[in-house]
Amino acid sequence: MMTVKEVSELTGVSIRTLQYYDKIGLLKPAEYTESGYRLYDDIALEKLQQILLFRELEFPLKEIKDIISRPDFDRNKALEQQITLLTLKKEHLENLIHFARGIQFIGVRTMDFSAFDTSKLDEYAKRAKEQWGNSPEYKEFQTKSQGRTKEDEQRLAKDFMSLFTEFGEMKTLNPKSDKVQAQVKKLQNYITETFYTCTDEILFSLGQMYAGGGEFTENIDQVGGTGTAEFVADAIRIYCKK
């Protein structure tokens, strides 16, 4: 038998969380001491493993409780399904990172990610997931990016970067001019052909993001010259209002 403190130290689950699991009937201790302290046996710990795996898969506690409380709950079958789901989640996260590299880091000249530490990459992956994880565009991106190598990503990013270099060479022109507007169309077509269907609505949002400050603006201005991001955003606004 293990005390709640020992289980907490072993699993990394806080004592408060274990107490809450007991309160809602998700994970009951094997028994209580006369003083009311919780004690956990191997069966309880195995159940906790199942709960933690489901939590990794972002199942709500209520759903977890319903699943593991079923009379026909098959632990081995559940574990098999969890392995499959975790594998899919791993692939999904890898695709999100590919997405971040190919889309959100637009303008990075060499696509050399050694300059970014792990925590920063994780944050960008999280942002990508929040913005695109459940959208048709992201699903389309997953399909189109399937099988691409790191070299493919670098080549595509370089080609994409060159579009902003070309925009930079047009900054003396009126953003309403035919040449600049044709370049916006070229940008939209490239996104559609390479990543996902870029509607006018999505393109407009991208334009706002490009000129929104921070790394996006800095990276675009780096390859096209100061003011390129704002110039591109202006040109996109005009294009989308036609």
Short mmCIF file of C-alpha atoms in Angstrom, two decimals:
data_model
loop_
_atom_site.label_atom_id
_atom_site.label_comp_id
_atom_site.label_asym_id
_atom_site.label_seq_id
_atom_site.Cartn_x
_atom_site.Cartn_y
_atom_site.Cartn_z
CA MET A 1 0.00 0.00 0.00
CA MET A 2 1.12 3.52 -0.73
CA THR A 3 0.03 6.75 0.90
CA VAL A 4 -1.32 9.63 -1.17
CA LYS A 5 1.99 11.45 -0.63
CA GLU A 6 3.97 8.47 -1.94
CA VAL A 7 1.70 8.13 -4.98
CA SER A 8 2.09 11.84 -5.67
CA GLU A 9 5.88 11.58 -5.53
CA LEU A 10 5.88 8.47 -7.73
CA THR A 11 3.54 9.78 -10.44
CA GLY A 12 3.98 13.53 -10.36
CA VAL A 13 0.24 13.96 -9.78
CA SER A 14 -0.38 16.47 -7.04
CA ILE A 15 -1.96 15.41 -3.75
CA ARG A 16 -4.76 17.89 -4.37
CA THR A 17 -5.50 16.27 -7.76
CA LEU A 18 -5.58 12.79 -6.22
CA GLN A 19 -7.94 14.05 -3.54
CA TYR A 20 -10.15 15.56 -6.25
CA TYR A 21 -10.15 12.29 -8.23
CA ASP A 22 -11.37 10.57 -5.07
CA LYS A 23 -14.03 13.20 -4.48
CA ILE A 24 -15.56 12.82 -7.95
CA GLY A 25 -15.32 9.03 -7.88
CA LEU A 26 -12.72 8.81 -10.65
CA LEU A 27 -10.02 7.13 -8.57
CA LYS A 28 -10.94 5.77 -5.18
CA PRO A 29 -8.15 4.62 -2.82
CA ALA A 30 -7.99 0.91 -2.04
CA GLU A 31 -8.83 1.80 1.55
CA TYR A 32 -8.66 4.48 4.21
CA THR A 33 -6.81 4.31 7.52
CA GLU A 34 -8.65 4.85 10.78
CA SER A 35 -7.36 8.41 10.64
CA GLY A 36 -8.87 8.90 7.19
CA TYR A 37 -5.64 8.76 5.17
CA ARG A 38 -5.89 7.38 1.65
CA LEU A 39 -4.03 4.18 0.73
CA TYR A 40 -3.48 2.95 -2.82
CA ASP A 41 -2.70 -0.58 -4.01
CA ASP A 42 -1.36 -1.83 -7.37
CA ILE A 43 -4.85 -2.01 -8.88
CA ALA A 44 -5.46 1.65 -8.02
CA LEU A 45 -2.08 2.58 -9.53
CA GLU A 46 -2.90 0.71 -12.74
CA LYS A 47 -6.17 2.62 -12.91
CA LEU A 48 -4.27 5.86 -12.40
CA GLN A 49 -2.03 4.96 -15.34
CA GLN A 50 -5.13 4.61 -17.51
CA ILE A 51 -6.45 7.96 -16.30
CA LEU A 52 -3.16 9.71 -17.03
CA LEU A 53 -2.98 8.23 -20.53
CA PHE A 54 -6.49 9.43 -21.27
CA ARG A 55 -5.59 12.85 -19.85
CA GLU A 56 -2.59 13.01 -22.21
CA LEU A 57 -5.10 12.51 -24.98
CA GLU A 58 -7.09 15.44 -23.57
CA PHE A 59 -10.17 13.40 -22.61
CA PRO A 60 -12.42 15.26 -20.13
CA LEU A 61 -12.50 13.71 -16.66
CA LYS A 62 -16.19 12.88 -16.98
CA GLU A 63 -15.55 10.88 -20.16
CA ILE A 64 -12.62 9.08 -18.56
CA LYS A 65 -14.78 8.13 -15.59
CA ASP A 66 -17.52 6.81 -17.90
CA ILE A 67 -15.03 4.76 -19.93
CA ILE A 68 -13.10 3.10 -17.13
CA SER A 69 -16.25 2.46 -15.06
CA ARG A 70 -17.93 0.38 -17.75
CA PRO A 71 -18.41 -3.28 -16.86
CA ASP A 72 -17.01 -4.27 -20.26
CA PHE A 73 -13.93 -2.04 -19.98
CA ASP A 74 -11.03 -3.95 -21.55
CA ARG A 75 -7.74 -2.60 -20.21
CA ASN A 76 -5.61 -4.21 -22.92
CA LYS A 77 -7.86 -3.02 -25.72
CA ALA A 78 -7.90 0.47 -24.21
CA LEU A 79 -4.12 0.46 -24.02
CA GLU A 80 -3.92 -0.57 -27.66
CA GLN A 81 -6.24 2.26 -28.64
CA GLN A 82 -4.28 4.72 -26.52
CA ILE A 83 -1.03 3.74 -28.23
CA THR A 84 -2.68 4.33 -31.60
CA LEU A 85 -4.10 7.69 -30.48
CA LEU A 86 -0.79 8.78 -28.97
CA THR A 87 0.99 7.84 -32.20
CA LEU A 88 -1.53 9.91 -34.16
CA LYS A 89 -1.06 12.76 -31.71
CA LYS A 90 2.71 12.54 -32.21
CA GLU A 91 2.28 12.71 -35.98
CA HIS A 92 -0.17 15.58 -35.56
CA LEU A 93 2.32 17.54 -33.47
CA GLU A 94 5.08 16.85 -35.99
CA ASN A 95 2.82 18.20 -38.72
CA LEU A 96 2.08 21.25 -36.62
CA ILE A 97 5.80 21.92 -36.35
CA HIS A 98 6.14 21.46 -40.11
CA PHE A 99 3.29 23.93 -40.46
CA ALA A 100 4.96 26.42 -38.15
CA ARG A 101 8.19 26.12 -40.11
CA GLY A 102 6.53 26.39 -43.48
CA ILE A 103 3.92 29.03 -42.70
CA GLN A 104 4.41 30.87 -39.45
CA PHE A 105 8.15 31.34 -39.88
CA ILE A 106 7.75 32.84 -43.34
CA GLY A 107 10.64 35.07 -44.13
CA VAL A 108 13.37 33.23 -42.25
CA ARG A 109 16.19 33.37 -44.74
CA THR A 110 17.81 29.97 -44.20
CA MET A 111 15.16 28.08 -42.24
CA ASP A 112 17.91 27.17 -39.76
CA PHE A 113 16.04 26.36 -36.57
CA SER A 114 19.14 25.96 -34.45
CA ALA A 115 18.56 29.57 -33.45
CA PHE A 116 15.29 28.63 -31.73
CA ASP A 117 15.30 26.84 -28.42
CA THR A 118 12.83 24.05 -27.68
CA SER A 119 10.51 26.11 -25.51
CA LYS A 120 10.03 28.64 -28.29
CA LEU A 121 9.30 25.95 -30.85
CA ASP A 122 6.76 24.44 -28.49
CA GLU A 123 5.05 27.80 -28.14
CA TYR A 124 4.81 28.27 -31.89
CA ALA A 125 3.46 24.74 -32.30
CA LYS A 126 0.84 25.52 -29.68
CA ARG A 127 -0.17 28.71 -31.50
CA ALA A 128 -0.40 26.82 -34.78
CA LYS A 129 -2.61 24.20 -33.19
CA GLU A 130 -4.90 26.82 -31.68
CA GLN A 131 -5.28 28.58 -35.01
CA TRP A 132 -5.34 25.68 -37.43
CA GLY A 133 -5.63 22.32 -35.66
CA ASN A 134 -9.31 21.71 -36.41
CA SER A 135 -9.71 23.76 -39.57
CA PRO A 136 -10.24 22.42 -43.12
CA GLU A 137 -7.18 24.44 -44.14
CA TYR A 138 -4.97 22.61 -41.69
CA LYS A 139 -6.31 19.23 -42.77
CA GLU A 140 -5.57 20.18 -46.37
CA PHE A 141 -2.09 21.28 -45.33
CA GLN A 142 -1.53 17.90 -43.66
CA THR A 143 -2.45 16.12 -46.89
CA LYS A 144 -0.25 18.32 -49.07
CA SER A 145 2.74 18.17 -46.74
CA GLN A 146 2.63 14.41 -46.32
CA GLY A 147 5.96 12.87 -47.21
CA ARG A 148 7.83 16.16 -47.48
CA THR A 149 11.39 16.05 -46.26
CA LYS A 150 13.25 18.74 -44.36
CA GLU A 151 14.95 19.65 -47.63
CA ASP A 152 11.54 20.02 -49.29
CA GLU A 153 10.44 22.33 -46.49
CA GLN A 154 13.57 24.43 -46.85
CA ARG A 155 13.09 24.73 -50.61
CA LEU A 156 9.43 25.70 -50.27
CA ALA A 157 10.20 28.24 -47.57
CA LYS A 158 12.96 29.72 -49.71
CA ASP A 159 10.57 30.00 -52.67
CA PHE A 160 7.97 31.60 -50.42
CA MET A 161 10.55 34.01 -49.04
CA SER A 162 11.43 35.10 -52.58
CA LEU A 163 7.87 36.39 -53.02
CA PHE A 164 8.47 38.91 -50.25
CA THR A 165 11.83 39.82 -51.74
CA GLU A 166 9.94 40.64 -54.95
CA PHE A 167 7.42 42.68 -52.98
CA GLY A 168 10.33 44.62 -51.49
CA GLU A 169 11.52 45.55 -54.97
CA MET A 170 8.08 47.04 -55.70
CA LYS A 171 7.80 49.31 -52.68
CA THR A 172 8.20 52.44 -54.80
CA LEU A 173 5.05 51.51 -56.72
CA ASN A 174 1.48 52.22 -55.71
CA PRO A 175 0.07 49.11 -53.98
CA LYS A 176 -2.97 49.52 -56.27
CA SER A 177 -0.85 49.12 -59.40
CA ASP A 178 -1.42 46.13 -61.66
CA LYS A 179 2.09 44.82 -61.05
CA VAL A 180 1.72 44.81 -57.25
CA GLN A 181 -1.77 43.35 -57.39
CA ALA A 182 -0.49 40.60 -59.70
CA GLN A 183 2.16 39.84 -57.08
CA VAL A 184 -0.56 39.49 -54.42
CA LYS A 185 -2.34 37.03 -56.69
CA LYS A 186 0.93 35.16 -57.11
CA LEU A 187 1.28 34.97 -53.31
CA GLN A 188 -2.29 33.69 -52.93
CA ASN A 189 -1.79 31.08 -55.64
CA TYR A 190 1.45 29.87 -54.08
CA ILE A 191 -0.20 29.37 -50.69
CA THR A 192 -3.10 27.50 -52.34
CA GLU A 193 -0.88 25.25 -54.45
CA THR A 194 1.67 24.53 -51.73
CA PHE A 195 -0.11 24.64 -48.38
CA TYR A 196 -3.90 25.07 -48.31
CA THR A 197 -6.71 26.85 -50.18
CA CYS A 198 -6.08 30.52 -49.55
CA THR A 199 -9.39 32.34 -49.84
CA ASP A 200 -9.55 36.14 -49.91
CA GLU A 201 -10.68 36.03 -46.28
CA ILE A 202 -7.66 33.98 -45.22
CA LEU A 203 -5.34 36.13 -47.32
CA PHE A 204 -6.68 39.25 -45.63
CA SER A 205 -6.00 37.73 -42.21
CA LEU A 206 -2.48 36.79 -43.27
CA GLY A 207 -1.88 40.36 -44.40
CA GLN A 208 -2.88 41.65 -40.97
CA MET A 209 -0.55 39.11 -39.38
CA TYR A 210 2.36 40.13 -41.63
CA ALA A 211 2.08 43.75 -40.53
CA GLY A 212 1.11 42.99 -36.95
CA GLY A 213 4.58 43.46 -35.52
CA GLY A 214 6.88 40.98 -33.90
CA GLU A 215 8.74 38.22 -35.71
CA PHE A 216 6.43 38.02 -38.71
CA THR A 217 6.97 41.66 -39.58
CA GLU A 218 10.69 41.50 -38.79
CA ASN A 219 11.26 38.45 -40.97
CA ILE A 220 9.43 39.89 -43.96
CA ASP A 221 11.23 43.22 -43.61
CA GLN A 222 14.50 41.33 -43.32
CA VAL A 223 14.14 39.81 -46.79
CA GLY A 224 12.30 42.66 -48.49
CA GLY A 225 13.65 45.69 -46.68
CA THR A 226 12.12 47.93 -44.04
CA GLY A 227 8.44 48.62 -44.66
CA THR A 228 7.85 45.55 -46.85
CA ALA A 229 5.46 43.88 -44.42
CA GLU A 230 3.28 46.98 -44.23
CA PHE A 231 3.44 47.38 -48.01
CA VAL A 232 2.33 43.77 -48.53
CA ALA A 233 -0.50 44.22 -46.02
CA ASP A 234 -1.71 47.34 -47.85
CA ALA A 235 -1.59 45.56 -51.19
CA ILE A 236 -3.50 42.59 -49.79
CA ARG A 237 -6.17 44.88 -48.29
CA ILE A 238 -6.71 46.48 -51.70
CA TYR A 239 -6.76 43.10 -53.44
CA CYS A 240 -9.33 41.63 -51.07
CA LYS A 241 -11.65 44.62 -51.31
CA LYS A 242 -11.94 44.42 -55.07
#
